[in-house]
Amino acid sequence: MLNSIADFINRHQLLLSNKLYLVALSGGADSVALLLVLKELGYNIEAVHCNFLLRGEESYYDEHFCESLCLREKVKFHHVHFDTKTYAKLHKVSIEMAARELRYRYFEQLRKDIGAVGICVAHHLDDQVETVLMNIIRGTGLKGLTGMSPRNGYVIRPFLETSKYEIMHWLSQRKQSYVTDSSNLVDNVVRNKIRLNVIPLLKDINPCVTDNISKMVRRMVEVERIVSSVVVPFKEINIDELLKEPSPSYTLYLSLKDYGFNSTQIDQIAFSLDKGLTGKIWYTDTHQLLFNRRRVIVEPLSKDRKPIILPETGNYVFNSDTTFKLELITNLNSYQIERLKNIANLDADKVSFPLIIRQVHEGDRFSPFGMKGSKLLSDYMTDLKMSLFEKRRQLVVEDAKGTIIWVVNKRPSELCKISNRTNKILRIEVMS
């Protein structure tokens, strides 16, 4: 078993001999074996134990066992107590989810504190099979069939191709004791029901079911790599091109899942592809998706950018990406007017300070350069075929009289244009 685990670690480049790692130690057979195996393989490790205070004296017995084991093995021992029930109640989550959140949050903080480069957990082959079955029951795509990965960020799983039987046999040979979590023996949660009821039934049908599902997982990992290399997340795509894909809906799923869109939303988006729904928007916590003139556009959720006041010429930072530079040009004989979209040259005598830079408001009117009269800014942007997202982001510069003197990066106002009678020029440049 040691050779097999060492090979798995090397194959997936999970651990380095000159780095420090945390081992999550519950006291159960799997975590005890993980601690001893990694120590025997020569890795630099420290142990961490979480007492969730859920099983009375049994919880304290497990903690004492882990501490004694680490003392015997000369492994540094870290431990923490959590009021898991109170946390679950306050955050309105299950006990299982509360324990998971508390555990991994503490692991990560401790990892940083001690300078460890990873957190080793004892998920093994049987856990992998349970995870895949849980994913299937809940409804999953290709990714769910790949199960747990050997590495997920800082979380490392050296036992992922080692079976529970191998672990138990190895501990038995060493005459190594461990503790048993009594809550794992009751089929009151989904994973326990699968472990205690479903898998024994499947093994009765086919004794090789665990190995067969494991082989399937390895194949699905390779398939997922191939598919992911072909389909990448997009920010904008032509609907007609998307509809030519062998599976537009699954292409959408693979492209949008990293933006937080769930399967129900993606099904709705796929169903709407050929409906001509310009202006239809879907949201996640981080992104928004828009149908706009036979295109699908995805952007991060726009954050309202507060207006800024410009009392005089100078440089002004609007946000982390945008700076405005205002100059007063008085020597007109030597000044060459630039014809660039990011620069506005205005008759300074027709502009009243202070200026305001802000986003477009509903009902804004504007007198575009070269045009008599005014028009709704919304109509002007529609004429430019701007998407709803682009319209929302559009900035304008407004003077003290409430006149929009520049639609930024688009067009200055006719009311402030330079003429033969211009004495000085207000030059506004936006730098991104």
mmCIF file with all atom_site columns, C-alpha atoms in Angstrom, residues 245-319:
data_model
loop_
_atom_site.group_PDB
_atom_site.id
_atom_site.type_symbol
_atom_site.label_atom_id
_atom_site.label_alt_id
_atom_site.label_comp_id
_atom_site.label_asym_id
_atom_site.label_entity_id
_atom_site.label_seq_id
_atom_site.pdbx_PDB_ins_code
_atom_site.Cartn_x
_atom_site.Cartn_y
_atom_site.Cartn_z
_atom_site.occupancy
_atom_site.B_iso_or_equiv
_atom_site.pdbx_formal_charge
_atom_site.auth_seq_id
_atom_site.auth_comp_id
_atom_site.auth_asym_id
_atom_site.auth_atom_id
_atom_site.pdbx_PDB_model_num
ATOM 1  C CA . GLU A 1 245 ? -22.527 23.350 -32.076 1.00 0.00 ? 245 GLU A CA 1
ATOM 2  C CA . PRO A 1 246 ? -23.345 19.622 -31.712 1.00 0.00 ? 246 PRO A CA 1
ATOM 3  C CA . SER A 1 247 ? -24.896 20.407 -28.319 1.00 0.00 ? 247 SER A CA 1
ATOM 4  C CA . PRO A 1 248 ? -25.594 24.124 -27.814 1.00 0.00 ? 248 PRO A CA 1
ATOM 5  C CA . SER A 1 249 ? -27.045 23.544 -24.336 1.00 0.00 ? 249 SER A CA 1
ATOM 6  C CA . TYR A 1 250 ? -24.022 21.601 -23.062 1.00 0.00 ? 250 TYR A CA 1
ATOM 7  C CA . THR A 1 251 ? -21.642 24.081 -24.680 1.00 0.00 ? 251 THR A CA 1
ATOM 8  C CA . LEU A 1 252 ? -23.493 26.768 -22.729 1.00 0.00 ? 252 LEU A CA 1
ATOM 9  C CA . TYR A 1 253 ? -23.230 24.747 -19.530 1.00 0.00 ? 253 TYR A CA 1
ATOM 10 C CA . LEU A 1 254 ? -19.474 24.286 -19.841 1.00 0.00 ? 254 LEU A CA 1
ATOM 11 C CA . SER A 1 255 ? -19.008 27.931 -20.798 1.00 0.00 ? 255 SER A CA 1
ATOM 12 C CA . LEU A 1 256 ? -21.215 29.472 -18.114 1.00 0.00 ? 256 LEU A CA 1
ATOM 13 C CA . LYS A 1 257 ? -20.816 27.274 -15.030 1.00 0.00 ? 257 LYS A CA 1
ATOM 14 C CA . ASP A 1 258 ? -17.693 29.127 -13.883 1.00 0.00 ? 258 ASP A CA 1
ATOM 15 C CA . TYR A 1 259 ? -19.725 32.353 -13.835 1.00 0.00 ? 259 TYR A CA 1
ATOM 16 C CA . GLY A 1 260 ? -22.141 30.885 -11.288 1.00 0.00 ? 260 GLY A CA 1
ATOM 17 C CA . PHE A 1 261 ? -25.059 30.056 -13.587 1.00 0.00 ? 261 PHE A CA 1
ATOM 18 C CA . ASN A 1 262 ? -26.898 26.947 -12.384 1.00 0.00 ? 262 ASN A CA 1
ATOM 19 C CA . SER A 1 263 ? -28.302 24.172 -14.562 1.00 0.00 ? 263 SER A CA 1
ATOM 20 C CA . THR A 1 264 ? -31.861 25.550 -14.428 1.00 0.00 ? 264 THR A CA 1
ATOM 21 C CA . GLN A 1 265 ? -30.732 28.980 -15.634 1.00 0.00 ? 265 GLN A CA 1
ATOM 22 C CA . ILE A 1 266 ? -28.602 27.440 -18.380 1.00 0.00 ? 266 ILE A CA 1
ATOM 23 C CA . ASP A 1 267 ? -31.568 25.339 -19.551 1.00 0.00 ? 267 ASP A CA 1
ATOM 24 C CA . GLN A 1 268 ? -33.657 28.533 -19.746 1.00 0.00 ? 268 GLN A CA 1
ATOM 25 C CA . ILE A 1 269 ? -30.903 30.348 -21.642 1.00 0.00 ? 269 ILE A CA 1
ATOM 26 C CA . ALA A 1 270 ? -30.508 27.444 -24.087 1.00 0.00 ? 270 ALA A CA 1
ATOM 27 C CA . PHE A 1 271 ? -34.286 27.275 -24.654 1.00 0.00 ? 271 PHE A CA 1
ATOM 28 C CA . SER A 1 272 ? -34.328 31.020 -25.426 1.00 0.00 ? 272 SER A CA 1
ATOM 29 C CA . LEU A 1 273 ? -31.467 31.026 -27.949 1.00 0.00 ? 273 LEU A CA 1
ATOM 30 C CA . ASP A 1 274 ? -33.691 31.102 -31.024 1.00 0.00 ? 274 ASP A CA 1
ATOM 31 C CA . LYS A 1 275 ? -36.505 33.207 -29.505 1.00 0.00 ? 275 LYS A CA 1
ATOM 32 C CA . GLY A 1 276 ? -35.081 36.619 -30.395 1.00 0.00 ? 276 GLY A CA 1
ATOM 33 C CA . LEU A 1 277 ? -35.293 37.908 -26.819 1.00 0.00 ? 277 LEU A CA 1
ATOM 34 C CA . THR A 1 278 ? -33.114 41.027 -27.113 1.00 0.00 ? 278 THR A CA 1
ATOM 35 C CA . GLY A 1 279 ? -32.761 42.657 -23.694 1.00 0.00 ? 279 GLY A CA 1
ATOM 36 C CA . LYS A 1 280 ? -33.463 39.496 -21.656 1.00 0.00 ? 280 LYS A CA 1
ATOM 37 C CA . ILE A 1 281 ? -31.079 39.228 -18.669 1.00 0.00 ? 281 ILE A CA 1
ATOM 38 C CA . TRP A 1 282 ? -30.128 36.431 -16.257 1.00 0.00 ? 282 TRP A CA 1
ATOM 39 C CA . TYR A 1 283 ? -28.154 37.044 -13.060 1.00 0.00 ? 283 TYR A CA 1
ATOM 40 C CA . THR A 1 284 ? -25.850 35.173 -10.698 1.00 0.00 ? 284 THR A CA 1
ATOM 41 C CA . ASP A 1 285 ? -24.210 36.512 -7.551  1.00 0.00 ? 285 ASP A CA 1
ATOM 42 C CA . THR A 1 286 ? -21.229 37.668 -9.606  1.00 0.00 ? 286 THR A CA 1
ATOM 43 C CA . HIS A 1 287 ? -22.274 37.945 -13.264 1.00 0.00 ? 287 HIS A CA 1
ATOM 44 C CA . GLN A 1 288 ? -25.056 38.939 -15.634 1.00 0.00 ? 288 GLN A CA 1
ATOM 45 C CA . LEU A 1 289 ? -25.933 37.519 -19.049 1.00 0.00 ? 289 LEU A CA 1
ATOM 46 C CA . LEU A 1 290 ? -27.686 39.508 -21.764 1.00 0.00 ? 290 LEU A CA 1
ATOM 47 C CA . PHE A 1 291 ? -29.299 38.633 -25.086 1.00 0.00 ? 291 PHE A CA 1
ATOM 48 C CA . ASN A 1 292 ? -28.463 41.474 -27.470 1.00 0.00 ? 292 ASN A CA 1
ATOM 49 C CA . ARG A 1 293 ? -29.052 41.355 -31.249 1.00 0.00 ? 293 ARG A CA 1
ATOM 50 C CA . ARG A 1 294 ? -28.330 37.648 -31.760 1.00 0.00 ? 294 ARG A CA 1
ATOM 51 C CA . ARG A 1 295 ? -25.450 37.708 -29.321 1.00 0.00 ? 295 ARG A CA 1
ATOM 52 C CA . VAL A 1 296 ? -25.011 36.361 -25.800 1.00 0.00 ? 296 VAL A CA 1
ATOM 53 C CA . ILE A 1 297 ? -22.974 38.719 -23.622 1.00 0.00 ? 297 ILE A CA 1
ATOM 54 C CA . VAL A 1 298 ? -21.646 37.884 -20.148 1.00 0.00 ? 298 VAL A CA 1
ATOM 55 C CA . GLU A 1 299 ? -20.200 40.491 -17.812 1.00 0.00 ? 299 GLU A CA 1
ATOM 56 C CA . PRO A 1 300 ? -19.408 40.846 -14.117 1.00 0.00 ? 300 PRO A CA 1
ATOM 57 C CA . LEU A 1 301 ? -22.224 42.470 -12.189 1.00 0.00 ? 301 LEU A CA 1
ATOM 58 C CA . SER A 1 302 ? -21.895 46.177 -12.702 1.00 0.00 ? 302 SER A CA 1
ATOM 59 C CA . LYS A 1 303 ? -21.291 48.151 -9.533  1.00 0.00 ? 303 LYS A CA 1
ATOM 60 C CA . ASP A 1 304 ? -22.826 51.597 -9.354  1.00 0.00 ? 304 ASP A CA 1
ATOM 61 C CA . ARG A 1 305 ? -19.942 54.016 -9.686  1.00 0.00 ? 305 ARG A CA 1
ATOM 62 C CA . LYS A 1 306 ? -20.447 57.118 -7.607  1.00 0.00 ? 306 LYS A CA 1
ATOM 63 C CA . PRO A 1 307 ? -20.298 60.477 -9.419  1.00 0.00 ? 307 PRO A CA 1
ATOM 64 C CA . ILE A 1 308 ? -17.240 62.614 -8.780  1.00 0.00 ? 308 ILE A CA 1
ATOM 65 C CA . ILE A 1 309 ? -17.032 66.397 -8.786  1.00 0.00 ? 309 ILE A CA 1
ATOM 66 C CA . LEU A 1 310 ? -14.265 68.208 -10.676 1.00 0.00 ? 310 LEU A CA 1
ATOM 67 C CA . PRO A 1 311 ? -13.974 71.752 -9.240  1.00 0.00 ? 311 PRO A CA 1
ATOM 68 C CA . GLU A 1 312 ? -11.094 72.773 -11.512 1.00 0.00 ? 312 GLU A CA 1
ATOM 69 C CA . THR A 1 313 ? -8.561  71.453 -13.984 1.00 0.00 ? 313 THR A CA 1
ATOM 70 C CA . GLY A 1 314 ? -6.247  68.633 -12.905 1.00 0.00 ? 314 GLY A CA 1
ATOM 71 C CA . ASN A 1 315 ? -6.158  64.854 -12.734 1.00 0.00 ? 315 ASN A CA 1
ATOM 72 C CA . TYR A 1 316 ? -9.078  62.939 -11.194 1.00 0.00 ? 316 TYR A CA 1
ATOM 73 C CA . VAL A 1 317 ? -9.327  59.203 -10.505 1.00 0.00 ? 317 VAL A CA 1
ATOM 74 C CA . PHE A 1 318 ? -12.839 58.012 -11.238 1.00 0.00 ? 318 PHE A CA 1
ATOM 75 C CA . ASN A 1 319 ? -12.153 54.365 -10.347 1.00 0.00 ? 319 ASN A CA 1
#
